[in-house]
């Protein structure tokens, strides 16, 4: 039995959007359908870059009903995870490498009322999740080293997606598989076939000459990937 959701999602990363025009970026994703809003939070410590924090999430929350997916690339994520939920995040993910108390942090995110996700860097094996299955709602596999948009996809991620899909099937425990970094038209179908349900895309959407068309093409690739392995998609997915 497949444990995959009926609606695959695209999560455009606003890291690649114009920060002075985030409202316009939200309108674009609303118009396209099938999207969540991927928000990359970086602290200059866990990753070598700084981006945005809770106040921006709170402002986004006032502007849209789309799910806000906050990817926390920060040390000691337990300190801030619940605050992101209070600011309006619907999904909050934290890095396995940043937190020796993941079980506690994931429980705190769920208790605050959001979907809890665990993120693995390219060098972290999916097998590190074996004893956490059931404690997270989604797993995010990084297909680049986190910190910047516009990097090249690391092909080995496809194998990690397959192994993670096998893990949820073996355990008969549903969770979403999300992939982040270097995702585009050249790999979206293969990722979905391998087991990915949610694809993050920054440059492929916001640096495209026609971002709305780019979203539609990516969603169409995802749909084709699902159909090629006998999975249906709901409209808009
Ligand atoms: C990288 C971020 C990504 C990034 C993806 O650390 O987590 O979400 O914005 O950007 P692209 O799709 O351009 O690789
Ligand atoms: Zn991200």
PDB file of C-alpha atoms and ligand atoms in Angstrom:
ATOM      1  CA  UNK A   1       0.000   0.000   0.000  1.00  0.00           C
ATOM      2  CA  UNK A   2       1.375   3.405  -0.900  1.00  0.00           C
ATOM      3  CA  UNK A   3       1.732   5.919   1.879  1.00  0.00           C
ATOM      4  CA  UNK A   4       2.024   8.808  -0.505  1.00  0.00           C
ATOM      5  CA  UNK A   5      -0.419  11.731  -0.382  1.00  0.00           C
ATOM      6  CA  UNK A   6      -2.966  12.336  -3.145  1.00  0.00           C
ATOM      7  CA  UNK A   7      -1.758  15.866  -3.799  1.00  0.00           C
ATOM      8  CA  UNK A   8       1.915  16.472  -4.511  1.00  0.00           C
ATOM      9  CA  UNK A   9       3.059  19.960  -3.656  1.00  0.00           C
ATOM     10  CA  UNK A  10       5.522  22.463  -4.963  1.00  0.00           C
ATOM     11  CA  UNK A  11       7.165  24.657  -2.322  1.00  0.00           C
ATOM     12  CA  UNK A  12       8.655  27.704  -4.054  1.00  0.00           C
ATOM     13  CA  UNK A  13      11.402  29.182  -1.885  1.00  0.00           C
ATOM     14  CA  UNK A  14      11.002  32.907  -1.355  1.00  0.00           C
ATOM     15  CA  UNK A  15      14.761  33.076  -0.717  1.00  0.00           C
ATOM     16  CA  UNK A  16      15.056  33.559  -4.475  1.00  0.00           C
ATOM     17  CA  UNK A  17      12.255  36.142  -4.637  1.00  0.00           C
ATOM     18  CA  UNK A  18      12.635  39.908  -4.267  1.00  0.00           C
ATOM     19  CA  UNK A  19      12.391  40.543  -0.502  1.00  0.00           C
ATOM     20  CA  UNK A  20      10.898  43.983  -1.182  1.00  0.00           C
ATOM     21  CA  UNK A  21       8.053  42.337  -3.116  1.00  0.00           C
ATOM     22  CA  UNK A  22       7.093  39.324  -1.045  1.00  0.00           C
ATOM     23  CA  UNK A  23       3.387  40.185  -1.306  1.00  0.00           C
ATOM     24  CA  UNK A  24       3.614  39.833  -5.076  1.00  0.00           C
ATOM     25  CA  UNK A  25       5.381  36.485  -4.662  1.00  0.00           C
ATOM     26  CA  UNK A  26       2.487  35.254  -2.504  1.00  0.00           C
ATOM     27  CA  UNK A  27      -0.090  36.379  -5.081  1.00  0.00           C
ATOM     28  CA  UNK A  28       1.810  34.439  -7.730  1.00  0.00           C
ATOM     29  CA  UNK A  29       1.759  31.219  -5.693  1.00  0.00           C
ATOM     30  CA  UNK A  30      -1.940  31.685  -4.891  1.00  0.00           C
ATOM     31  CA  UNK A  31      -2.718  32.148  -8.561  1.00  0.00           C
ATOM     32  CA  UNK A  32      -0.751  29.056  -9.559  1.00  0.00           C
ATOM     33  CA  UNK A  33      -2.289  26.678  -6.986  1.00  0.00           C
ATOM     34  CA  UNK A  34      -0.632  23.501  -5.711  1.00  0.00           C
ATOM     35  CA  UNK A  35       1.932  25.466  -3.698  1.00  0.00           C
ATOM     36  CA  UNK A  36       3.123  26.000  -0.164  1.00  0.00           C
ATOM     37  CA  UNK A  37       5.483  28.845   0.709  1.00  0.00           C
ATOM     38  CA  UNK A  38       8.991  27.686   1.592  1.00  0.00           C
ATOM     39  CA  UNK A  39      10.670  30.094   4.012  1.00  0.00           C
ATOM     40  CA  UNK A  40      14.421  29.633   4.512  1.00  0.00           C
ATOM     41  CA  UNK A  41      15.530  30.796   7.946  1.00  0.00           C
ATOM     42  CA  UNK A  42      19.328  31.041   8.318  1.00  0.00           C
ATOM     43  CA  UNK A  43      21.266  32.151  11.379  1.00  0.00           C
ATOM     44  CA  UNK A  44      24.824  32.653  10.137  1.00  0.00           C
ATOM     45  CA  UNK A  45      25.968  29.872  12.470  1.00  0.00           C
ATOM     46  CA  UNK A  46      24.467  26.596  11.307  1.00  0.00           C
ATOM     47  CA  UNK A  47      24.871  27.846   7.741  1.00  0.00           C
ATOM     48  CA  UNK A  48      27.142  30.591   6.372  1.00  0.00           C
ATOM     49  CA  UNK A  49      24.316  32.993   5.519  1.00  0.00           C
ATOM     50  CA  UNK A  50      21.690  35.182   7.196  1.00  0.00           C
ATOM     51  CA  UNK A  51      18.121  35.590   6.023  1.00  0.00           C
ATOM     52  CA  UNK A  52      14.882  36.231   7.868  1.00  0.00           C
ATOM     53  CA  UNK A  53      13.114  35.422  11.125  1.00  0.00           C
ATOM     54  CA  UNK A  54       9.786  35.468  12.950  1.00  0.00           C
ATOM     55  CA  UNK A  55       8.679  39.047  12.084  1.00  0.00           C
ATOM     56  CA  UNK A  56       8.765  38.285   8.385  1.00  0.00           C
ATOM     57  CA  UNK A  57       6.833  35.035   8.934  1.00  0.00           C
ATOM     58  CA  UNK A  58       4.215  36.995  10.901  1.00  0.00           C
ATOM     59  CA  UNK A  59       3.902  39.481   8.033  1.00  0.00           C
ATOM     60  CA  UNK A  60       3.557  36.686   5.472  1.00  0.00           C
ATOM     61  CA  UNK A  61       0.880  35.111   7.672  1.00  0.00           C
ATOM     62  CA  UNK A  62      -1.230  38.272   7.501  1.00  0.00           C
ATOM     63  CA  UNK A  63      -0.980  38.297   3.713  1.00  0.00           C
ATOM     64  CA  UNK A  64      -1.902  34.737   2.741  1.00  0.00           C
ATOM     65  CA  UNK A  65      -3.742  31.585   3.691  1.00  0.00           C
ATOM     66  CA  UNK A  66      -1.205  29.398   1.876  1.00  0.00           C
ATOM     67  CA  UNK A  67       0.670  27.007   4.166  1.00  0.00           C
ATOM     68  CA  UNK A  68       3.941  28.511   5.394  1.00  0.00           C
ATOM     69  CA  UNK A  69       6.747  25.957   5.439  1.00  0.00           C
ATOM     70  CA  UNK A  70       9.613  27.230   7.605  1.00  0.00           C
ATOM     71  CA  UNK A  71      12.948  25.500   7.098  1.00  0.00           C
ATOM     72  CA  UNK A  72      15.056  26.399  10.113  1.00  0.00           C
ATOM     73  CA  UNK A  73      18.772  26.335   9.351  1.00  0.00           C
ATOM     74  CA  UNK A  74      19.679  27.434  12.856  1.00  0.00           C
ATOM     75  CA  UNK A  75      21.556  26.071  15.847  1.00  0.00           C
ATOM     76  CA  UNK A  76      19.517  25.138  18.929  1.00  0.00           C
ATOM     77  CA  UNK A  77      16.221  25.057  17.020  1.00  0.00           C
ATOM     78  CA  UNK A  78      14.210  24.209  20.147  1.00  0.00           C
ATOM     79  CA  UNK A  79      14.760  27.808  21.313  1.00  0.00           C
ATOM     80  CA  UNK A  80      12.742  29.220  18.436  1.00  0.00           C
ATOM     81  CA  UNK A  81      10.659  26.447  16.841  1.00  0.00           C
ATOM     82  CA  UNK A  82       7.443  27.154  18.785  1.00  0.00           C
ATOM     83  CA  UNK A  83       7.837  30.889  18.198  1.00  0.00           C
ATOM     84  CA  UNK A  84       7.784  30.250  14.466  1.00  0.00           C
ATOM     85  CA  UNK A  85       4.506  28.362  14.906  1.00  0.00           C
ATOM     86  CA  UNK A  86       3.103  31.262  16.909  1.00  0.00           C
ATOM     87  CA  UNK A  87       4.235  33.632  14.160  1.00  0.00           C
ATOM     88  CA  UNK A  88       2.133  31.617  11.716  1.00  0.00           C
ATOM     89  CA  UNK A  89       4.188  28.701  10.405  1.00  0.00           C
ATOM     90  CA  UNK A  90       2.146  25.638   9.425  1.00  0.00           C
ATOM     91  CA  UNK A  91       5.155  23.408   8.857  1.00  0.00           C
ATOM     92  CA  UNK A  92       8.431  23.742  10.747  1.00  0.00           C
ATOM     93  CA  UNK A  93      11.508  21.679   9.959  1.00  0.00           C
ATOM     94  CA  UNK A  94      14.742  21.456  11.918  1.00  0.00           C
ATOM     95  CA  UNK A  95      18.096  19.960  11.014  1.00  0.00           C
ATOM     96  CA  UNK A  96      19.129  16.651  12.469  1.00  0.00           C
ATOM     97  CA  UNK A  97      22.725  17.941  12.515  1.00  0.00           C
ATOM     98  CA  UNK A  98      21.780  21.009  14.587  1.00  0.00           C
ATOM     99  CA  UNK A  99      19.965  19.269  17.392  1.00  0.00           C
ATOM    100  CA  UNK A 100      21.006  16.493  19.789  1.00  0.00           C
ATOM    101  CA  UNK A 101      17.436  16.466  21.199  1.00  0.00           C
ATOM    102  CA  UNK A 102      15.426  16.058  18.030  1.00  0.00           C
ATOM    103  CA  UNK A 103      12.738  13.967  19.649  1.00  0.00           C
ATOM    104  CA  UNK A 104      11.973  16.768  22.092  1.00  0.00           C
ATOM    105  CA  UNK A 105      12.064  19.482  19.433  1.00  0.00           C
ATOM    106  CA  UNK A 106       9.747  17.618  17.043  1.00  0.00           C
ATOM    107  CA  UNK A 107       7.301  17.036  19.902  1.00  0.00           C
ATOM    108  CA  UNK A 108       7.416  20.748  20.764  1.00  0.00           C
ATOM    109  CA  UNK A 109       6.587  21.703  17.165  1.00  0.00           C
ATOM    110  CA  UNK A 110       3.613  19.340  17.137  1.00  0.00           C
ATOM    111  CA  UNK A 111       2.466  20.559  20.544  1.00  0.00           C
ATOM    112  CA  UNK A 112       2.573  24.134  19.241  1.00  0.00           C
ATOM    113  CA  UNK A 113       0.203  23.050  16.460  1.00  0.00           C
ATOM    114  CA  UNK A 114       2.360  22.649  13.336  1.00  0.00           C
ATOM    115  CA  UNK A 115       3.572  19.793  11.162  1.00  0.00           C
ATOM    116  CA  UNK A 116       6.995  18.752  12.388  1.00  0.00           C
ATOM    117  CA  UNK A 117       9.793  18.023   9.945  1.00  0.00           C
ATOM    118  CA  UNK A 118      13.341  16.777  10.204  1.00  0.00           C
ATOM    119  CA  UNK A 119      15.967  17.845   7.665  1.00  0.00           C
ATOM    120  CA  UNK A 120      19.028  15.886   6.597  1.00  0.00           C
ATOM    121  CA  UNK A 121      22.097  17.422   4.984  1.00  0.00           C
ATOM    122  CA  UNK A 122      23.559  15.679   1.928  1.00  0.00           C
ATOM    123  CA  UNK A 123      26.154  13.889   4.089  1.00  0.00           C
ATOM    124  CA  UNK A 124      23.641  12.592   6.652  1.00  0.00           C
ATOM    125  CA  UNK A 125      22.277   9.081   5.941  1.00  0.00           C
ATOM    126  CA  UNK A 126      18.508   8.522   5.911  1.00  0.00           C
ATOM    127  CA  UNK A 127      19.101   5.636   8.295  1.00  0.00           C
ATOM    128  CA  UNK A 128      19.596   8.217  11.074  1.00  0.00           C
ATOM    129  CA  UNK A 129      15.793   8.560  11.008  1.00  0.00           C
ATOM    130  CA  UNK A 130      15.130   4.908  11.798  1.00  0.00           C
ATOM    131  CA  UNK A 131      14.350   5.545  15.449  1.00  0.00           C
ATOM    132  CA  UNK A 132      12.316   8.667  14.809  1.00  0.00           C
ATOM    133  CA  UNK A 133       9.706   7.242  12.421  1.00  0.00           C
ATOM    134  CA  UNK A 134       6.292   8.274  13.746  1.00  0.00           C
ATOM    135  CA  UNK A 135       7.706  11.331  15.506  1.00  0.00           C
ATOM    136  CA  UNK A 136       7.808  13.573  12.429  1.00  0.00           C
ATOM    137  CA  UNK A 137       5.248  14.497   9.775  1.00  0.00           C
ATOM    138  CA  UNK A 138       7.696  15.116   6.980  1.00  0.00           C
ATOM    139  CA  UNK A 139      11.352  14.562   6.201  1.00  0.00           C
ATOM    140  CA  UNK A 140      13.305  17.037   4.115  1.00  0.00           C
ATOM    141  CA  UNK A 141      16.311  15.759   2.207  1.00  0.00           C
ATOM    142  CA  UNK A 142      18.776  18.480   1.228  1.00  0.00           C
ATOM    143  CA  UNK A 143      20.004  18.006  -2.316  1.00  0.00           C
ATOM    144  CA  UNK A 144      22.558  20.822  -1.906  1.00  0.00           C
ATOM    145  CA  UNK A 145      24.565  21.937   1.095  1.00  0.00           C
ATOM    146  CA  UNK A 146      22.254  24.411   2.820  1.00  0.00           C
ATOM    147  CA  UNK A 147      22.968  28.121   2.868  1.00  0.00           C
ATOM    148  CA  UNK A 148      22.311  29.445  -0.610  1.00  0.00           C
ATOM    149  CA  UNK A 149      19.883  29.225  -3.492  1.00  0.00           C
ATOM    150  CA  UNK A 150      20.974  28.473  -7.029  1.00  0.00           C
ATOM    151  CA  UNK A 151      23.332  25.550  -6.362  1.00  0.00           C
ATOM    152  CA  UNK A 152      23.556  22.317  -8.381  1.00  0.00           C
ATOM    153  CA  UNK A 153      21.487  19.277  -7.462  1.00  0.00           C
ATOM    154  CA  UNK A 154      23.472  16.410  -5.900  1.00  0.00           C
ATOM    155  CA  UNK A 155      22.335  13.300  -7.883  1.00  0.00           C
ATOM    156  CA  UNK A 156      22.901  10.860  -5.011  1.00  0.00           C
ATOM    157  CA  UNK A 157      19.799  12.383  -3.376  1.00  0.00           C
ATOM    158  CA  UNK A 158      17.640  10.213  -5.653  1.00  0.00           C
ATOM    159  CA  UNK A 159      18.927   7.103  -3.932  1.00  0.00           C
ATOM    160  CA  UNK A 160      18.275   8.672  -0.511  1.00  0.00           C
ATOM    161  CA  UNK A 161      14.682   9.418  -1.512  1.00  0.00           C
ATOM    162  CA  UNK A 162      14.168   5.790  -2.553  1.00  0.00           C
ATOM    163  CA  UNK A 163      15.601   4.514   0.720  1.00  0.00           C
ATOM    164  CA  UNK A 164      13.405   6.846   2.741  1.00  0.00           C
ATOM    165  CA  UNK A 165      10.323   5.810   0.753  1.00  0.00           C
ATOM    166  CA  UNK A 166      11.213   2.182   1.481  1.00  0.00           C
ATOM    167  CA  UNK A 167      11.503   3.000   5.192  1.00  0.00           C
ATOM    168  CA  UNK A 168       7.983   4.450   5.429  1.00  0.00           C
ATOM    169  CA  UNK A 169       6.561   1.509   3.490  1.00  0.00           C
ATOM    170  CA  UNK A 170       8.378  -0.999   5.666  1.00  0.00           C
ATOM    171  CA  UNK A 171       7.123   0.720   8.835  1.00  0.00           C
ATOM    172  CA  UNK A 172       3.670   1.421   7.381  1.00  0.00           C
ATOM    173  CA  UNK A 173       3.980   4.909   8.839  1.00  0.00           C
ATOM    174  CA  UNK A 174       2.996   7.883   6.677  1.00  0.00           C
ATOM    175  CA  UNK A 175       5.179  10.957   6.382  1.00  0.00           C
ATOM    176  CA  UNK A 176       5.875  13.284   3.477  1.00  0.00           C
ATOM    177  CA  UNK A 177       9.207  13.315   1.695  1.00  0.00           C
ATOM    178  CA  UNK A 178      10.407  16.765   0.678  1.00  0.00           C
ATOM    179  CA  UNK A 179      13.511  17.569  -1.395  1.00  0.00           C
ATOM    180  CA  UNK A 180      15.296  20.929  -1.378  1.00  0.00           C
ATOM    181  CA  UNK A 181      18.090  22.317  -3.533  1.00  0.00           C
ATOM    182  CA  UNK A 182      18.774  22.505  -7.249  1.00  0.00           C
ATOM    183  CA  UNK A 183      15.324  21.180  -8.131  1.00  0.00           C
ATOM    184  CA  UNK A 184      14.140  21.987 -11.647  1.00  0.00           C
ATOM    185  CA  UNK A 185      12.500  20.638 -14.763  1.00  0.00           C
ATOM    186  CA  UNK A 186      15.466  18.330 -15.348  1.00  0.00           C
ATOM    187  CA  UNK A 187      14.989  16.333 -12.133  1.00  0.00           C
ATOM    188  CA  UNK A 188      11.438  16.914 -10.832  1.00  0.00           C
ATOM    189  CA  UNK A 189       9.944  13.848 -12.506  1.00  0.00           C
ATOM    190  CA  UNK A 190      12.734  11.545 -11.376  1.00  0.00           C
ATOM    191  CA  UNK A 191      12.427  12.803  -7.791  1.00  0.00           C
ATOM    192  CA  UNK A 192       8.693  12.150  -7.722  1.00  0.00           C
ATOM    193  CA  UNK A 193       9.181   8.691  -9.200  1.00  0.00           C
ATOM    194  CA  UNK A 194      11.777   7.961  -6.517  1.00  0.00           C
ATOM    195  CA  UNK A 195       9.285   8.864  -3.770  1.00  0.00           C
ATOM    196  CA  UNK A 196       9.313  12.637  -3.242  1.00  0.00           C
ATOM    197  CA  UNK A 197       5.974  14.312  -2.452  1.00  0.00           C
ATOM    198  CA  UNK A 198       7.006  17.946  -1.991  1.00  0.00           C
ATOM    199  CA  UNK A 199       9.651  19.698  -4.066  1.00  0.00           C
ATOM    200  CA  UNK A 200      11.242  22.970  -3.015  1.00  0.00           C
ATOM    201  CA  UNK A 201      12.314  25.233  -5.863  1.00  0.00           C
ATOM    202  CA  UNK A 202      13.910  28.665  -5.552  1.00  0.00           C
ATOM    203  CA  UNK A 203      15.816  29.692  -8.653  1.00  0.00           C
ATOM    204  CA  UNK A 204      13.728  27.440 -10.923  1.00  0.00           C
ATOM    205  CA  UNK A 205      10.662  29.519 -10.009  1.00  0.00           C
ATOM    206  CA  UNK A 206      11.663  33.035  -9.031  1.00  0.00           C
ATOM    207  CA  UNK A 207      14.588  33.475 -11.417  1.00  0.00           C
ATOM    208  CA  UNK A 208      12.565  32.169 -14.373  1.00  0.00           C
ATOM    209  CA  UNK A 209      11.530  34.681 -17.019  1.00  0.00           C
ATOM    210  CA  UNK A 210       7.906  33.631 -16.441  1.00  0.00           C
ATOM    211  CA  UNK A 211       7.555  32.345 -12.843  1.00  0.00           C
ATOM    212  CA  UNK A 212       3.883  31.379 -13.217  1.00  0.00           C
ATOM    213  CA  UNK A 213       4.697  29.255 -16.237  1.00  0.00           C
ATOM    214  CA  UNK A 214       7.683  27.766 -14.379  1.00  0.00           C
ATOM    215  CA  UNK A 215       5.410  26.670 -11.504  1.00  0.00           C
ATOM    216  CA  UNK A 216       2.890  25.141 -13.895  1.00  0.00           C
ATOM    217  CA  UNK A 217       5.616  23.259 -15.752  1.00  0.00           C
ATOM    218  CA  UNK A 218       7.118  21.941 -12.529  1.00  0.00           C
ATOM    219  CA  UNK A 219       3.694  20.802 -11.266  1.00  0.00           C
ATOM    220  CA  UNK A 220       3.051  19.141 -14.594  1.00  0.00           C
ATOM    221  CA  UNK A 221       6.385  17.288 -14.407  1.00  0.00           C
ATOM    222  CA  UNK A 222       5.479  16.122 -10.896  1.00  0.00           C
ATOM    223  CA  UNK A 223       2.102  14.919 -12.105  1.00  0.00           C
ATOM    224  CA  UNK A 224       3.694  13.025 -14.981  1.00  0.00           C
ATOM    225  CA  UNK A 225       6.179  11.463 -12.593  1.00  0.00           C
ATOM    226  CA  UNK A 226       3.337  10.207 -10.410  1.00  0.00           C
ATOM    227  CA  UNK A 227       1.332   8.910 -13.341  1.00  0.00           C
ATOM    228  CA  UNK A 228       4.336   7.012 -14.683  1.00  0.00           C
ATOM    229  CA  UNK A 229       4.337   4.915 -11.504  1.00  0.00           C
ATOM    230  CA  UNK A 230       0.568   4.515 -11.351  1.00  0.00           C
ATOM    231  CA  UNK A 231      -0.243   7.244  -8.801  1.00  0.00           C
ATOM    232  CA  UNK A 232      -3.027   9.676  -9.495  1.00  0.00           C
ATOM    233  CA  UNK A 233      -2.947  13.377  -8.651  1.00  0.00           C
ATOM    234  CA  UNK A 234      -5.805  15.605  -7.686  1.00  0.00           C
ATOM    235  CA  UNK A 235      -6.381  18.664  -9.883  1.00  0.00           C
ATOM    236  CA  UNK A 236      -3.952  21.415  -9.010  1.00  0.00           C
ATOM    237  CA  UNK A 237      -1.514  18.852  -7.721  1.00  0.00           C
TER     238      UNK A 237
HETATM  239  C1  LIG B   1      19.161  26.270   0.598  1.00  0.00           C
HETATM  240  C2  LIG B   1      17.692  26.449   0.856  1.00  0.00           C
HETATM  241  C3  LIG B   1      16.848  26.198  -0.314  1.00  0.00           C
HETATM  242  C4  LIG B   1      17.077  27.124  -1.469  1.00  0.00           C
HETATM  243  C5  LIG B   1      16.700  26.382  -2.715  1.00  0.00           C
HETATM  244  O1  LIG B   1      19.832  26.304   1.808  1.00  0.00           O
HETATM  245  O2  LIG B   1      17.269  25.557   1.885  1.00  0.00           O
HETATM  246  O3  LIG B   1      15.473  26.169   0.047  1.00  0.00           O
HETATM  247  O4  LIG B   1      16.328  28.304  -1.402  1.00  0.00           O
HETATM  248  O5  LIG B   1      17.039  27.155  -3.811  1.00  0.00           O
HETATM  249  P1  LIG B   1      17.273  26.523  -5.249  1.00  0.00           P
HETATM  250  O6  LIG B   1      16.012  25.839  -5.649  1.00  0.00           O
HETATM  251  O7  LIG B   1      17.619  27.699  -6.071  1.00  0.00           O
HETATM  252  O8  LIG B   1      18.406  25.512  -5.103  1.00  0.00           O
HETATM  253 ZN1  LIG B   2      15.055  25.351   2.213  1.00  0.00          ZN
END
